[in-house]
Tab-separated table of C-alpha atoms in Angstrom:
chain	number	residue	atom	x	y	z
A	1	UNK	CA	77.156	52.452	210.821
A	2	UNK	CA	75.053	50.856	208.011
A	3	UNK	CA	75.398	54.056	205.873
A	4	UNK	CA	78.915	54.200	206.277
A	5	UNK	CA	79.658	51.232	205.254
A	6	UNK	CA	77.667	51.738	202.475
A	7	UNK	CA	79.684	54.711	201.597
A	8	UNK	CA	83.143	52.680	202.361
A	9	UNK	CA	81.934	50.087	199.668
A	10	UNK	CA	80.830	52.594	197.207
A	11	UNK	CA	84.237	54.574	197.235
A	12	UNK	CA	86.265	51.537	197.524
A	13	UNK	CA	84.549	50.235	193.951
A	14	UNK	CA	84.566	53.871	192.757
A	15	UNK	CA	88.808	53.138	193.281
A	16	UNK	CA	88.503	49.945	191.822
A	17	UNK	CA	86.928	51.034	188.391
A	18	UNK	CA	89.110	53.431	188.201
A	19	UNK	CA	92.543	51.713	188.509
A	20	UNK	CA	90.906	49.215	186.184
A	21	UNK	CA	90.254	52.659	183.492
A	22	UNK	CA	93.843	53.331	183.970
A	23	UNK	CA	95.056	50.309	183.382
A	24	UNK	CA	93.080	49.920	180.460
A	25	UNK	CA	94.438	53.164	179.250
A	26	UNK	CA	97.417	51.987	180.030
A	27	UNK	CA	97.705	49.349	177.923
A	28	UNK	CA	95.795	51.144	175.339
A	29	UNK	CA	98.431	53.749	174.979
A	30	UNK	CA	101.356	51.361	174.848
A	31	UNK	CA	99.488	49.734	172.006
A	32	UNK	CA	99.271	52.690	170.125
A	33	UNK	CA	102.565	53.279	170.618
A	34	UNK	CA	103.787	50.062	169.518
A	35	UNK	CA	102.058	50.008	166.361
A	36	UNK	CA	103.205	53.614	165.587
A	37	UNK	CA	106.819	52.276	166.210
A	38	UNK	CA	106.680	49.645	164.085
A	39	UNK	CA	105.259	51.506	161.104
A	40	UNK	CA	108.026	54.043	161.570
A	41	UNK	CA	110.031	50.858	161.655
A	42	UNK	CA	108.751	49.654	158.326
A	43	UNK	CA	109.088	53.071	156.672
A	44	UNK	CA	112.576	53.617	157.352
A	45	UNK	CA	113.725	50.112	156.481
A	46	UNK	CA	111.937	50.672	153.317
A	47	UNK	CA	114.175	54.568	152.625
A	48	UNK	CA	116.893	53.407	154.090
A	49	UNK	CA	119.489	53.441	151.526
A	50	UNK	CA	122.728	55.615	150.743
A	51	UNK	CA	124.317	56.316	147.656
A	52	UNK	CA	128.218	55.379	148.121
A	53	UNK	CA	129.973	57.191	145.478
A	54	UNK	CA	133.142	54.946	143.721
A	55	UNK	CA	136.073	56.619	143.141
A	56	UNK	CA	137.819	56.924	139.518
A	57	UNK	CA	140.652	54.618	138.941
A	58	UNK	CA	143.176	57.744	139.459
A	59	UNK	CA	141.730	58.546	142.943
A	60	UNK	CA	141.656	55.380	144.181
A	61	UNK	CA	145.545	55.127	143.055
A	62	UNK	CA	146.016	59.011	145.039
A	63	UNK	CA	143.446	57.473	148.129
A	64	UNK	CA	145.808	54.596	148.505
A	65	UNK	CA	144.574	52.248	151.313
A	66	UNK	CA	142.473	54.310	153.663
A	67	UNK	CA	140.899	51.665	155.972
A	68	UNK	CA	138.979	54.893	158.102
A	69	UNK	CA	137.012	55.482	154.671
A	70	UNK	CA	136.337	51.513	153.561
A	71	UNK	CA	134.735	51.256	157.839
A	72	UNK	CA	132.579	54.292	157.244
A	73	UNK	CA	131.602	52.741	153.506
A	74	UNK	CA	131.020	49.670	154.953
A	75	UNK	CA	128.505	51.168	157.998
A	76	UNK	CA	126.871	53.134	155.369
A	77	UNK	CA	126.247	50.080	153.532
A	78	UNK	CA	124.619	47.682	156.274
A	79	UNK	CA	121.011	48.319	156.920
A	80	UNK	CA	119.818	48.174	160.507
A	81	UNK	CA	117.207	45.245	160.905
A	82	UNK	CA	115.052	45.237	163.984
A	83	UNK	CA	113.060	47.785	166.162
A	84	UNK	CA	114.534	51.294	166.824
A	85	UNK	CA	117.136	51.057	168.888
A	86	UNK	CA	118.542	49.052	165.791
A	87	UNK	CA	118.289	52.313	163.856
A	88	UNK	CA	119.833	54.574	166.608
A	89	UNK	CA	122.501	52.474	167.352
A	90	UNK	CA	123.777	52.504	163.518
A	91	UNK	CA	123.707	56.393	163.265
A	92	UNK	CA	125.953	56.814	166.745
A	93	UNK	CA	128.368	54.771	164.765
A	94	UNK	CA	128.177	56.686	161.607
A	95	UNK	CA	128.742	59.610	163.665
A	96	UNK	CA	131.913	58.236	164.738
A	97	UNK	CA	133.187	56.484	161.987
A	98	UNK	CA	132.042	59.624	159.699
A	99	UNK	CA	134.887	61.501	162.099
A	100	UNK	CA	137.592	58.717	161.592
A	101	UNK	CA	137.669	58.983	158.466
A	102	UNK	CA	137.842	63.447	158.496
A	103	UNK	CA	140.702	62.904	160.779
A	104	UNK	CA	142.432	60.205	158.381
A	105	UNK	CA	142.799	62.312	154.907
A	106	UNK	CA	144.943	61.012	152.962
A	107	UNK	CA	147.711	63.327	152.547
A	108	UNK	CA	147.555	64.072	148.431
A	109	UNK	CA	143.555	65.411	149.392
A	110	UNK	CA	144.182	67.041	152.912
A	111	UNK	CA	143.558	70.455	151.709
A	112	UNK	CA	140.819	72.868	153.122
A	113	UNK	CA	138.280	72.486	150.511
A	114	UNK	CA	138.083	68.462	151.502
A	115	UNK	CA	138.157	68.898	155.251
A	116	UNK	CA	135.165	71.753	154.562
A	117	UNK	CA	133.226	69.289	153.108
A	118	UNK	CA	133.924	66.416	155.744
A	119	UNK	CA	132.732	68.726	158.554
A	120	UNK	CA	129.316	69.073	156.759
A	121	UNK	CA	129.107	65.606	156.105
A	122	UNK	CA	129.386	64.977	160.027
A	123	UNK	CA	127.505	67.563	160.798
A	124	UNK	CA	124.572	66.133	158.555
A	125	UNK	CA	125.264	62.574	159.897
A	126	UNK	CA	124.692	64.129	163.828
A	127	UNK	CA	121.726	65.352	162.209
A	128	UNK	CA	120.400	61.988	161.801
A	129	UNK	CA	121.621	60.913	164.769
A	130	UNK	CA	118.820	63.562	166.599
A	131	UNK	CA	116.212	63.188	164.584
A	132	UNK	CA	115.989	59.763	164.716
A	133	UNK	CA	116.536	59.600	168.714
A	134	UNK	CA	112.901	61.622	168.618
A	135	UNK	CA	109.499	60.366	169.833
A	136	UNK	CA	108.011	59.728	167.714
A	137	UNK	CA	110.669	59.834	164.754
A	138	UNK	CA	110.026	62.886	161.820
A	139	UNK	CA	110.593	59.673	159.043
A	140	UNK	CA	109.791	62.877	156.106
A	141	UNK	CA	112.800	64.781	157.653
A	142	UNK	CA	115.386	61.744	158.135
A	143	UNK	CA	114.683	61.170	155.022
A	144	UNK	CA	115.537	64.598	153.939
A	145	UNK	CA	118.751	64.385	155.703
A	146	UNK	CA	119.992	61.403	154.351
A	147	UNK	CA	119.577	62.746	150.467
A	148	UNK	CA	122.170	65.737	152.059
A	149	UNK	CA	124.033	62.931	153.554
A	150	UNK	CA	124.597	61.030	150.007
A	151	UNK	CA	124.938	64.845	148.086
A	152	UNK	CA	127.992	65.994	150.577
A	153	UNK	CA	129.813	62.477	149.865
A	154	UNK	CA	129.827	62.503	146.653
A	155	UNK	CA	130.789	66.485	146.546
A	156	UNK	CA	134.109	64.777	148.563
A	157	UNK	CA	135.196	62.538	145.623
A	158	UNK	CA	134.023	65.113	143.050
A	159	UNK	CA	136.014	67.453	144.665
A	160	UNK	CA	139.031	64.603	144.835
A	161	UNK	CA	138.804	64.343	140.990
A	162	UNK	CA	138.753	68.241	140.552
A	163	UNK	CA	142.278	68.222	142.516
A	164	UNK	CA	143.758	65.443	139.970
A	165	UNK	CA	142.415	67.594	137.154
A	166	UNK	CA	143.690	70.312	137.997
A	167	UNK	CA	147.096	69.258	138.906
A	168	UNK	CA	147.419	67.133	135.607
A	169	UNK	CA	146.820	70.743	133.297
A	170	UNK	CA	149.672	71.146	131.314
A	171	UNK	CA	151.444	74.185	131.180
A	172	UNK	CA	151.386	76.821	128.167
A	173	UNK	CA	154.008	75.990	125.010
A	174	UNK	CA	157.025	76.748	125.757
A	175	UNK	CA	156.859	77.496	129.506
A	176	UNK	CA	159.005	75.253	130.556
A	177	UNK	CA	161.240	75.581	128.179
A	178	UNK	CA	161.966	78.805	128.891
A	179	UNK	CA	162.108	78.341	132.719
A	180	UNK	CA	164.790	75.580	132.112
A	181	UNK	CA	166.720	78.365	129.631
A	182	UNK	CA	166.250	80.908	132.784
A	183	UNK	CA	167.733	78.168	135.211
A	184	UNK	CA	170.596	77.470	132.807
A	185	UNK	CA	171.809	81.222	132.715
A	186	UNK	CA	171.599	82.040	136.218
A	187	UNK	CA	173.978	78.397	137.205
A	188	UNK	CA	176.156	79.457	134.046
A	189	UNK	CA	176.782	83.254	135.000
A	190	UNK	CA	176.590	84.033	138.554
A	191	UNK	CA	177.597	87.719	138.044
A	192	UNK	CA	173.930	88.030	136.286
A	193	UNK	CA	172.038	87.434	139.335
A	194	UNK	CA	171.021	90.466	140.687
A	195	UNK	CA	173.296	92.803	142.864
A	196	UNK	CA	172.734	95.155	145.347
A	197	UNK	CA	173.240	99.296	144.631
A	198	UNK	CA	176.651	100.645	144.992
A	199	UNK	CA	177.158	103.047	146.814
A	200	UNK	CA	177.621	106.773	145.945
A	201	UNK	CA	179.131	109.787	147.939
A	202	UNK	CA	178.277	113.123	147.254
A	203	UNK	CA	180.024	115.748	147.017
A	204	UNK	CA	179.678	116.750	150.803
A	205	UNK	CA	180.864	113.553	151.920
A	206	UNK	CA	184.196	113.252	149.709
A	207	UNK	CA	187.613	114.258	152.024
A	208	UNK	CA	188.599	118.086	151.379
A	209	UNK	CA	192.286	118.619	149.986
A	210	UNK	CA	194.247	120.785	152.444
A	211	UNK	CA	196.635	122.699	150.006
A	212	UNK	CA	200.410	122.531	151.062
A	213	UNK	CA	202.324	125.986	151.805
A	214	UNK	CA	205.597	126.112	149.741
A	215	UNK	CA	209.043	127.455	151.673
A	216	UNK	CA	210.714	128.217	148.655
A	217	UNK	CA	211.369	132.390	147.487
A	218	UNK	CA	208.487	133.596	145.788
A	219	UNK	CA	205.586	131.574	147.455
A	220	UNK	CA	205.419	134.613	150.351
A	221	UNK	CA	208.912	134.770	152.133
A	222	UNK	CA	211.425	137.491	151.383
A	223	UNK	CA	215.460	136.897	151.134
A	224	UNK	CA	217.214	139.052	153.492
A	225	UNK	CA	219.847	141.103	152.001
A	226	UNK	CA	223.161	142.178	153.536
């Protein structure tokens, strides 16, 4: 009996050293982890920064008010302050605002080379949305993503000012001139416009002449004589 409860007390603090090991390693780890978040913390309130591009004074006037745009400006402008959840929190809503604001063109830019772009911008903005949901969080490679981010928005108002531009050319001397000249003649003669073929009959389809047979002496009938 004496042995076994020597045994008993010898496993028993065995158990008891080790929980304490645990624990220590425990704590240890969340430590670690702590300190890691908050110099991820640090670093991406220190790169955290977009470039909002502002539009010409002719855009703006084409843009008219587009509240869907001046939200998403606005949540790329506000820096998240506070641990990480501060940080993942501002790029759900970027996703959706980013969306908004594809879905709300304004109708003089809704044309396929500015909804193009919009779908890479949200694509890029999920992007950061992943990346900085990770454990730990890839700062080098949000980073990355958020130069793309600032590129593809200010492709979207280049691209607005290369649809002004190229609307506003003026066309060749004497162009329209000449179109209002064509415009005149076809409201002034009607019989110009152009008419559709007449149509011909050949010489097969014409109606044949059926010659008439004369009664009268000469034409093939002979006078009785008495």
């Amino acid at each position: 009996m004496k042995y076994l409860k020597i045994i008993a007390v010898l496993v028993l603090s065995t158990m008891l050293f080790s929980c304490e090991d645990d624990q220590e390693k425990r704590v240890a780890q969340a430590k670690r982890i702590e300190r890691q978040n908050d110099s991820i913390v640090k670093a991406l309130a220190k790169g955290w920064k977009f470039s909002i591009p502002v539009p010409s004074a002719k855009v703006q006037q084409q843009m008219g008010v587009w509240g869907e745009w001046e939200q998403l400006k606005s949540e790329l402008a506000q820096k998240p302050t506070g641990d990480l959840a501060a940080f993942r929190q501002k790029t759900k809503e970027l996703v959706r605002k980013t969306e908004l604001a594809r879905n709300t063109i304004p109708l003089n830019f809704r044309k396929p080379q500015v909804s193009s772009r919009f779908d890479v911008l949200v694509t890029k903005i999920k992007s950061l949305h992943t990346f900085v949901g990770v454990d730990p969080v890839p700062t080098t490679k949000v980073f990355e993503i958020m130069a793309g981010i600032n590129y593809e928005t200010a492709s979207i108002f280049n691209q607005f000012d290369e649809m002004i531009r190229i609307k506003e050319i003026p066309k060749e001397i004497g162009e329209e001139e000449m179109l209002r000249a064509l415009d005149t003649v076809r409201h002034a003669n009607p019989e110009a416009q152009p008419q559709p073929p007449a149509t011909t009959t050949t010489p097969s389809q014409r109606p044949r002449m059926v010659p008439q047979r004369s009664l009268s002496p000469g034409n093939g009938f002979i006078k009785k004589q008495n």
